[in-house]
Short mmCIF file of C-alpha atoms in Angstrom, two decimals:
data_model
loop_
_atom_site.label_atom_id
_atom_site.label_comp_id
_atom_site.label_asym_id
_atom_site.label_seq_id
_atom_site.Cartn_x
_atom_site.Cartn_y
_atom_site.Cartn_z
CA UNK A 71 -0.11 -30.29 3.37
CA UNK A 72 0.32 -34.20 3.97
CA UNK A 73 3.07 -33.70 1.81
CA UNK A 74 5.16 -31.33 3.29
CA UNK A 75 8.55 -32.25 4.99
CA UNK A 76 9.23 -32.13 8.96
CA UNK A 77 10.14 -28.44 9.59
CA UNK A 78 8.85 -27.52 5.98
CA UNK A 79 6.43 -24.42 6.67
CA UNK A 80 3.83 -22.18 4.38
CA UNK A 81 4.28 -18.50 3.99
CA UNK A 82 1.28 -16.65 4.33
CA UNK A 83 1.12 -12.96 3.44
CA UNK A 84 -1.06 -10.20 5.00
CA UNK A 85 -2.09 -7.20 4.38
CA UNK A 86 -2.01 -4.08 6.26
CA UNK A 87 -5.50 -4.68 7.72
CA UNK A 88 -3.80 -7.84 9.48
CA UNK A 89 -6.15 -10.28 7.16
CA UNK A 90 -4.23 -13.09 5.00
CA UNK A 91 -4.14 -12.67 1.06
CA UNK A 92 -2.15 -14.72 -1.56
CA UNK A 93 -1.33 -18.04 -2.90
CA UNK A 94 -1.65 -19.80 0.91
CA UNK A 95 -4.58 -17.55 2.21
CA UNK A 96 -7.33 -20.62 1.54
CA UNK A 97 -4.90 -23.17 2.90
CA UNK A 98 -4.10 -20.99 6.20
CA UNK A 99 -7.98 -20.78 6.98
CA UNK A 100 -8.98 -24.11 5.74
CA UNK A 101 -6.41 -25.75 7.98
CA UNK A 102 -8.24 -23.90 10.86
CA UNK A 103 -11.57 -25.15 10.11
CA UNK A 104 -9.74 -28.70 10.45
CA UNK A 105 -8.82 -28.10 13.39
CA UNK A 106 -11.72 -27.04 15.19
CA UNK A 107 -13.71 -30.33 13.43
CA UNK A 108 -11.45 -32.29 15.79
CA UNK A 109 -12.92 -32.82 19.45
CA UNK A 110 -9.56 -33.04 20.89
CA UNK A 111 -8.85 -29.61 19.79
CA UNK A 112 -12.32 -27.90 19.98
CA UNK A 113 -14.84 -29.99 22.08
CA UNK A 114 -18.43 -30.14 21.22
CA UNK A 115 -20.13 -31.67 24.31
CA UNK A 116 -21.25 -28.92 26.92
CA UNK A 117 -19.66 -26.27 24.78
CA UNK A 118 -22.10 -23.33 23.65
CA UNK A 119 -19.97 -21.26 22.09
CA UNK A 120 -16.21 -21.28 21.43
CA UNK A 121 -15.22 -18.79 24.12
CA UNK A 122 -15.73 -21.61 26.66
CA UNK A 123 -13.44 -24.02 25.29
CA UNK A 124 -10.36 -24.72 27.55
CA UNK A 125 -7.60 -21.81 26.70
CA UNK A 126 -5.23 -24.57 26.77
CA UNK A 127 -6.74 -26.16 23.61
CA UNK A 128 -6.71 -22.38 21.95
CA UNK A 129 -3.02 -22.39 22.75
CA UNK A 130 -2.79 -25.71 21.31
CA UNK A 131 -4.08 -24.85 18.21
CA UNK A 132 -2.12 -21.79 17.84
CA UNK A 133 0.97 -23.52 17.92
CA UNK A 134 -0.44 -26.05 15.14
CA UNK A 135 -1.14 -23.09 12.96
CA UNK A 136 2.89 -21.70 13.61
CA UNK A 137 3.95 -25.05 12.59
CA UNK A 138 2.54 -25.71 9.53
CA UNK A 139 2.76 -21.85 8.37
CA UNK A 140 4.90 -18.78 8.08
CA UNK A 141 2.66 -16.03 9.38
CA UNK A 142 5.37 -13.33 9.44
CA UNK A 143 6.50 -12.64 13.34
CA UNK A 144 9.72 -12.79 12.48
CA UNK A 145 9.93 -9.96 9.83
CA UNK A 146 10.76 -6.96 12.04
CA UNK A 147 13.95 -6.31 13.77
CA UNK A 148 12.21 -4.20 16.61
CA UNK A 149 10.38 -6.19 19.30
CA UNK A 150 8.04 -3.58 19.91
CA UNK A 151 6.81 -4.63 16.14
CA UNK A 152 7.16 -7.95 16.57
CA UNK A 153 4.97 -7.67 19.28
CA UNK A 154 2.05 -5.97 17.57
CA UNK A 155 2.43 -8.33 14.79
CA UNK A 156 1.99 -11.10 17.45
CA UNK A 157 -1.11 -9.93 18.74
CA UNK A 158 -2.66 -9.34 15.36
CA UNK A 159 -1.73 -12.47 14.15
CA UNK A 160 -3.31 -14.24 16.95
CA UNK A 161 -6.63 -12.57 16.84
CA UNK A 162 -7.22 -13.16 12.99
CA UNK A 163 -6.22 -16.83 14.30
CA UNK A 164 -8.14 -16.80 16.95
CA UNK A 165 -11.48 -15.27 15.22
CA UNK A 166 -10.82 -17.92 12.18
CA UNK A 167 -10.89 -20.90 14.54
CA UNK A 168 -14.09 -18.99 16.12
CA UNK A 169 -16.11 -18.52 12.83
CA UNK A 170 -15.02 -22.12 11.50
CA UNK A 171 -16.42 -23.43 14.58
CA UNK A 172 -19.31 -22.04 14.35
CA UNK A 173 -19.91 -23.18 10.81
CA UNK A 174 -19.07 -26.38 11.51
CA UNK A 175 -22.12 -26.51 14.51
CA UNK A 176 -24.14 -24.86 11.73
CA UNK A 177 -23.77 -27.44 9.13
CA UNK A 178 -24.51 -30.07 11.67
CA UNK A 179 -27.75 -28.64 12.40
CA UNK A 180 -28.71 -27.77 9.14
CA UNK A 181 -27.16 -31.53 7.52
CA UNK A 182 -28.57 -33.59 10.41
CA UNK A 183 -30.73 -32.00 12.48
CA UNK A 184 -33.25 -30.24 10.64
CA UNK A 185 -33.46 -32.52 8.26
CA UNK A 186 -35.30 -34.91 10.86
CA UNK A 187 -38.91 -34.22 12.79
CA UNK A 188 -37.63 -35.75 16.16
CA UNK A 189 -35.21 -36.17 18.40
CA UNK A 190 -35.93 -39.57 18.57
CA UNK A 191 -35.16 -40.39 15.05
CA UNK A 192 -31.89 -37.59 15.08
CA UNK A 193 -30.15 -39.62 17.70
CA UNK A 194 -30.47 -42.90 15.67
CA UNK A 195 -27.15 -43.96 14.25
CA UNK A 196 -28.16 -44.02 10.57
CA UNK A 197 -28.82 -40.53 10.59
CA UNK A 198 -26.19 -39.19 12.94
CA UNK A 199 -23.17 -37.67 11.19
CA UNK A 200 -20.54 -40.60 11.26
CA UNK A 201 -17.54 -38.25 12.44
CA UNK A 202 -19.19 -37.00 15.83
CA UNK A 203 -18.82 -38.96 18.83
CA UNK A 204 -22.68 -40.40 19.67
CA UNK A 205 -22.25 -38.49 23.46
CA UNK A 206 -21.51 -35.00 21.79
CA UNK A 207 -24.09 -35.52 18.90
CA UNK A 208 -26.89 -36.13 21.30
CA UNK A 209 -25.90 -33.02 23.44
CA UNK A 210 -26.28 -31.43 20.46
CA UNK A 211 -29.65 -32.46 19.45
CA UNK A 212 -30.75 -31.16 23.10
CA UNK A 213 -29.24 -28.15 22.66
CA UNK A 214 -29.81 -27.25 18.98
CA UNK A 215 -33.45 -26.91 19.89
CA UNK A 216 -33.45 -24.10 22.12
CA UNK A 217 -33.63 -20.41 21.18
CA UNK A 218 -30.49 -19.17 22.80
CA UNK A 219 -28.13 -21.96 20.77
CA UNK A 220 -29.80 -21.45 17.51
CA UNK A 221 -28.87 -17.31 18.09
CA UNK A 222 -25.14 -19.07 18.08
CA UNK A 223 -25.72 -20.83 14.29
CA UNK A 224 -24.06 -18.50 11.48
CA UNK A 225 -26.16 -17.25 9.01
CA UNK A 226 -25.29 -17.68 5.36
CA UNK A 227 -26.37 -15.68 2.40
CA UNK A 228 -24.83 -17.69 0.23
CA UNK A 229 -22.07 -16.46 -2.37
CA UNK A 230 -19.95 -16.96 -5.39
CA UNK A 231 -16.60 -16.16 -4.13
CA UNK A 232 -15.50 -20.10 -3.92
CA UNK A 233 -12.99 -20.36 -1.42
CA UNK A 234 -11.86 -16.67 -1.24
CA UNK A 235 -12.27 -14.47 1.39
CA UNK A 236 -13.83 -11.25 0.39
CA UNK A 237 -10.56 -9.81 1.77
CA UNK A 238 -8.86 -11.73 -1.42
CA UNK A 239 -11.78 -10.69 -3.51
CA UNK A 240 -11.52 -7.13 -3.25
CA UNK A 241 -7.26 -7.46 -3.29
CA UNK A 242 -8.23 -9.07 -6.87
CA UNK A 243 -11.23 -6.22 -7.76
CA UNK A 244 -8.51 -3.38 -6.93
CA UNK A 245 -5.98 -5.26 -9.28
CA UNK A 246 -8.58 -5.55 -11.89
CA UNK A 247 -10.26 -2.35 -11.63
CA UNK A 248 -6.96 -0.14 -10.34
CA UNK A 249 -10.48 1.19 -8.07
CA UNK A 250 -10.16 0.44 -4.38
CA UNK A 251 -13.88 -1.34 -4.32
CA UNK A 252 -16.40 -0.04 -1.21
CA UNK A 253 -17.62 -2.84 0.90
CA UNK A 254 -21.27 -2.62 -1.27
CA UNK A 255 -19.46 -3.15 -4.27
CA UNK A 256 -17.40 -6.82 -2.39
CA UNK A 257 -20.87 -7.78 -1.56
CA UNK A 258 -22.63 -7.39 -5.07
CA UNK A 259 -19.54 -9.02 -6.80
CA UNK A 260 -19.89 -11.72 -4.33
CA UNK A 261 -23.72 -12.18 -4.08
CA UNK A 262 -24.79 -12.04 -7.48
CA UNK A 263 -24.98 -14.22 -10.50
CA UNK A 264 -23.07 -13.93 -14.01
CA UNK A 265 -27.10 -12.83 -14.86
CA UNK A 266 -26.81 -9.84 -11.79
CA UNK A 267 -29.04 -11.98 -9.94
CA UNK A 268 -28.72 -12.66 -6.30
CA UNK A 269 -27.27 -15.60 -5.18
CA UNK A 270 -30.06 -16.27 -2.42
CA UNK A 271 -33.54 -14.77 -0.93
CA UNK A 272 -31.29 -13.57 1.84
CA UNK A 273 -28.60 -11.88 -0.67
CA UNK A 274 -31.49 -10.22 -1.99
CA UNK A 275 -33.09 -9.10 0.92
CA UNK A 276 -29.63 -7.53 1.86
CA UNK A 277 -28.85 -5.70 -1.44
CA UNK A 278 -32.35 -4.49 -1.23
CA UNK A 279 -31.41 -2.29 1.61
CA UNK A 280 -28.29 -0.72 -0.32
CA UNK A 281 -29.90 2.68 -1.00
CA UNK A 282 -31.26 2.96 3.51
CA UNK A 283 -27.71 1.16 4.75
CA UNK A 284 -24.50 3.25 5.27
CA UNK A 285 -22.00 2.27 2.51
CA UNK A 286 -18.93 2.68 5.35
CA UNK A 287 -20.96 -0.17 7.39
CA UNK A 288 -21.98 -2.70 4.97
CA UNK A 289 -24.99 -4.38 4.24
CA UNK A 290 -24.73 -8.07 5.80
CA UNK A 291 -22.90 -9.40 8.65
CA UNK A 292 -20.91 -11.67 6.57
CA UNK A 293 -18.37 -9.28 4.95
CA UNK A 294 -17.63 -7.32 8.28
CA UNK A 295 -14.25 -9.02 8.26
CA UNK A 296 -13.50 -6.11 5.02
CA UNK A 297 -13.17 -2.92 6.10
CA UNK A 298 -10.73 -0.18 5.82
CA UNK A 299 -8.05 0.55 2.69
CA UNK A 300 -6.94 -2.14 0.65
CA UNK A 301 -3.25 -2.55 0.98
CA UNK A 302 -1.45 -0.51 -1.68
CA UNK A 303 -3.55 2.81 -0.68
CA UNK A 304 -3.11 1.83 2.92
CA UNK A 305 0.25 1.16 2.93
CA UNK A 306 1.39 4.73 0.97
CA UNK A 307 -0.77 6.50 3.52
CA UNK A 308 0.81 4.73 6.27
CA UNK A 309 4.24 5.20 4.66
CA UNK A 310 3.43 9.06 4.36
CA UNK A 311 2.25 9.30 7.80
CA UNK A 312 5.34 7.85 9.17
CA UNK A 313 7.50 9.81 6.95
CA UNK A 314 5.49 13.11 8.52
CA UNK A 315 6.17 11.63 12.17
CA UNK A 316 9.69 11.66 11.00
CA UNK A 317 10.24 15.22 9.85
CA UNK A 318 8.47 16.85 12.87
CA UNK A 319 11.04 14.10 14.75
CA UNK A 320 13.89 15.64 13.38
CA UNK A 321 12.55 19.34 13.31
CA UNK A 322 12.15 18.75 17.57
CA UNK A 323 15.87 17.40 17.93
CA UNK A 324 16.99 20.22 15.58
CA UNK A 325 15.45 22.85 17.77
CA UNK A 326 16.57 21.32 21.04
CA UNK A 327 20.13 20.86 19.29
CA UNK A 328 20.16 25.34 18.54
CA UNK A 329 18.52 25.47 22.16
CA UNK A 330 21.88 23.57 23.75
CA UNK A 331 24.14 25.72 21.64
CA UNK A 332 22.85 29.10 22.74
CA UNK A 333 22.56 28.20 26.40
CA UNK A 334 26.27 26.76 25.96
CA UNK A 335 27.42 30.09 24.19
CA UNK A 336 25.55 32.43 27.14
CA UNK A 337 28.01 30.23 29.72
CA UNK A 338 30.82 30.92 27.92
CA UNK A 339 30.07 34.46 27.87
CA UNK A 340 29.94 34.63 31.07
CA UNK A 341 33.15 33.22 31.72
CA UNK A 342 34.94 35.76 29.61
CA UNK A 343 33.21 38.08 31.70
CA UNK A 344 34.12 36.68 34.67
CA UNK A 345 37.57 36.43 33.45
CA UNK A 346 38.11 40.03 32.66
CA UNK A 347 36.68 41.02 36.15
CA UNK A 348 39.02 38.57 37.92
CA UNK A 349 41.76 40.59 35.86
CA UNK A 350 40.57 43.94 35.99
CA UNK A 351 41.36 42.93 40.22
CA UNK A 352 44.16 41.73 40.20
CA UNK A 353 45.78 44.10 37.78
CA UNK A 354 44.52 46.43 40.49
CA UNK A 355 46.00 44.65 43.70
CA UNK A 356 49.16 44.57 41.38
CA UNK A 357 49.68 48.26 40.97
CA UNK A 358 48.56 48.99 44.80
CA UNK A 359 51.89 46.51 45.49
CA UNK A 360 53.99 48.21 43.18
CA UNK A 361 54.20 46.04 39.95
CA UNK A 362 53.26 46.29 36.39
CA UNK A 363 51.06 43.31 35.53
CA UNK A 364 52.53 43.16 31.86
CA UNK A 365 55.93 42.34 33.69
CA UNK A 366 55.12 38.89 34.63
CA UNK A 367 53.96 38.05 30.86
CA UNK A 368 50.41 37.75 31.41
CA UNK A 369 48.90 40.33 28.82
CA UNK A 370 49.76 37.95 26.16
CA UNK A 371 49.09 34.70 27.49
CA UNK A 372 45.45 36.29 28.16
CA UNK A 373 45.52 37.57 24.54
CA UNK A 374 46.06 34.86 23.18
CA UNK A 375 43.62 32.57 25.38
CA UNK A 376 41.05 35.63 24.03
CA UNK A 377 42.06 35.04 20.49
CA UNK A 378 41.41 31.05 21.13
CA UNK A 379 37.91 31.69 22.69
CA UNK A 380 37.22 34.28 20.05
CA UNK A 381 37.54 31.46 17.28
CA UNK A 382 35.79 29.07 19.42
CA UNK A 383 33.09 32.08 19.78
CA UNK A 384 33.07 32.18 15.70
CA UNK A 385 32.42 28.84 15.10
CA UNK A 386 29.72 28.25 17.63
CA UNK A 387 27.78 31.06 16.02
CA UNK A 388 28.54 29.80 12.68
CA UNK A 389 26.45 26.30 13.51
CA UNK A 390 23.69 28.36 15.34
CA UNK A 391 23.34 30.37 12.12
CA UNK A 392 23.31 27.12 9.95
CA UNK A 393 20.96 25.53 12.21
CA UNK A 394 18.52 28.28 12.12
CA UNK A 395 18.72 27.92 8.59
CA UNK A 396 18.30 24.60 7.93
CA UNK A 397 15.24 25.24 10.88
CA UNK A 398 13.61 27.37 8.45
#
């Protein structure tokens, strides 16, 4: 990333579970561990957990993340969309920077913390870590040795997926397989050796519990970020979903659409009624007066303003009828 120019961004891809996969996945989320290693992004002293660091310095980070990467926000014309996408973004973001700060507290415990018998002897410089400021560290050491922070610390069970998520993992196990893989089959691919041995007392312990454990919930707490379809099944479900919404979209407006044309047809029914009783009267008053009404010429103009209507009659019909068919 030190080499790329001003302006010069990263396109990351996601899937439709909102999680990151291809070539810049591992970049996106190691970039965000970076970040929260540096105090004047994510603080250490007085911090328990990274909910109570300053939303300002969240915000700040998020904009860090848009400027070295292409997340996407930009891909849909509707802002509605680009909205959701916003939001989804943000928490995978968000939860990243979260779980990398954790870690990062984790390793400092486990690196230089436990690895000393007292406080006195954690606090000295030669066995401090050299990148944390000497103020946070030793708010740390007070801290670490309470029950409440050490609830805080991430667990790890250890695993041979390198530096992929397990989202990437099982995007590369459906590939392989053509299978979309269950969330016990991520973490045995993940947690055991080339030999089929686990990876850890802790992997073991969890893959022990396969056969009592629900395979829709997983087995350890550190592949809950997997869950749901993998993209290609996801996205043809989603894609036949929508194209269902559509269809009973179009079926509505047709209905409405042979609705308006028979309450449009009843009014003009009633006009030609109306206009024969208005006629039916006068030719009445007419004849009381002494006159013919076919001597002023009227007969045919109302003839042919029937024939006209008549048509217009024909053709309304005619689209009701090929509405009701194409309703059917």
């Amino acid at each position: 990333m030190a080499m790329m120019r001003p302006g010069e961004k990263l396109k990351v891809d996601f899937n439709m579970n909102g999680q990151p996969i291809g070539d810049h996945r591992a970049t996106l989320v190691n970039y965000c561990g970076a970040l929260v290693k540096d105090p004047c992004n994510a603080p250490l002293y007085e911090v328990e957990q990274f909910s109570q660091i300053p939303q300002e310095n969240k915000d700040k980070m998020w904009q860090l993340v848009l400027d070295k990467f292409d997340i996407g926000l930009n891909d849909d014309q509707e802002e509605e969309e680009r909205k959701k996408k916003y939001m989804q973004r943000r928490k995978f973001i968000m939860e990243s920077l979260n779980k990398k700060y954790r870690n990062f507290r984790a390793r400092l415990k486990s690196d230089y913390y436990d690895t000393e018998e007292t406080d006195e002897d954690r606090i000295k410089e030669e066995n401090m870590p050299n990148f944390v400021d000497k103020k946070d560290w030793e708010w740390l050491v007070k801290n670490f040795g309470s029950e409440e922070f050490q609830n805080r610390s991430c667990l790890d069970a250890g695993h041979t997926a390198g530096s992929k998520s397990f989202t990437q993992k099982a995007e590369d196990m459906y590939k392989r397989d053509k299978v979309m893989p269950g969330l016990l089959d991520v973490y045995e691919e993940t947690h055991l050796t080339s030999d089929k041995l686990p990876v850890t007392q802790m992997a073991s312990d969890a893959l022990g519990k396969r056969n009592s454990r629900d395979s829709r919930t997983g087995v350890s707490p550190s592949i809950t970020s997997l869950f749901g379809g993998l993209s290609e099944c996801e996205k043809l479900r989603k894609e036949a979903d929508k194209a269902m919404n559509e269809a009973a979209e179009a079926k509505k407006e047709a209905i409405s659409a042979n609705e308006q044309n028979k309450i449009l047809t009843k009014k003009l029914k009633d006009v030609e009624r109306e206009n024969k009783v208005r006629r039916h009267f006068l030719e009445k008053f007419l004849n009381t007066l002494g006159y013919n009404l076919s001597e002023f010429n009227m007969d045919e103009d109302f003839e042919e303003s029937n024939e006209e209507y008549d048509n217009e009659e024909d053709k309304d019909e005619e689209v009701i009828i090929g509405n009701d068919r194409r309703h059917e």
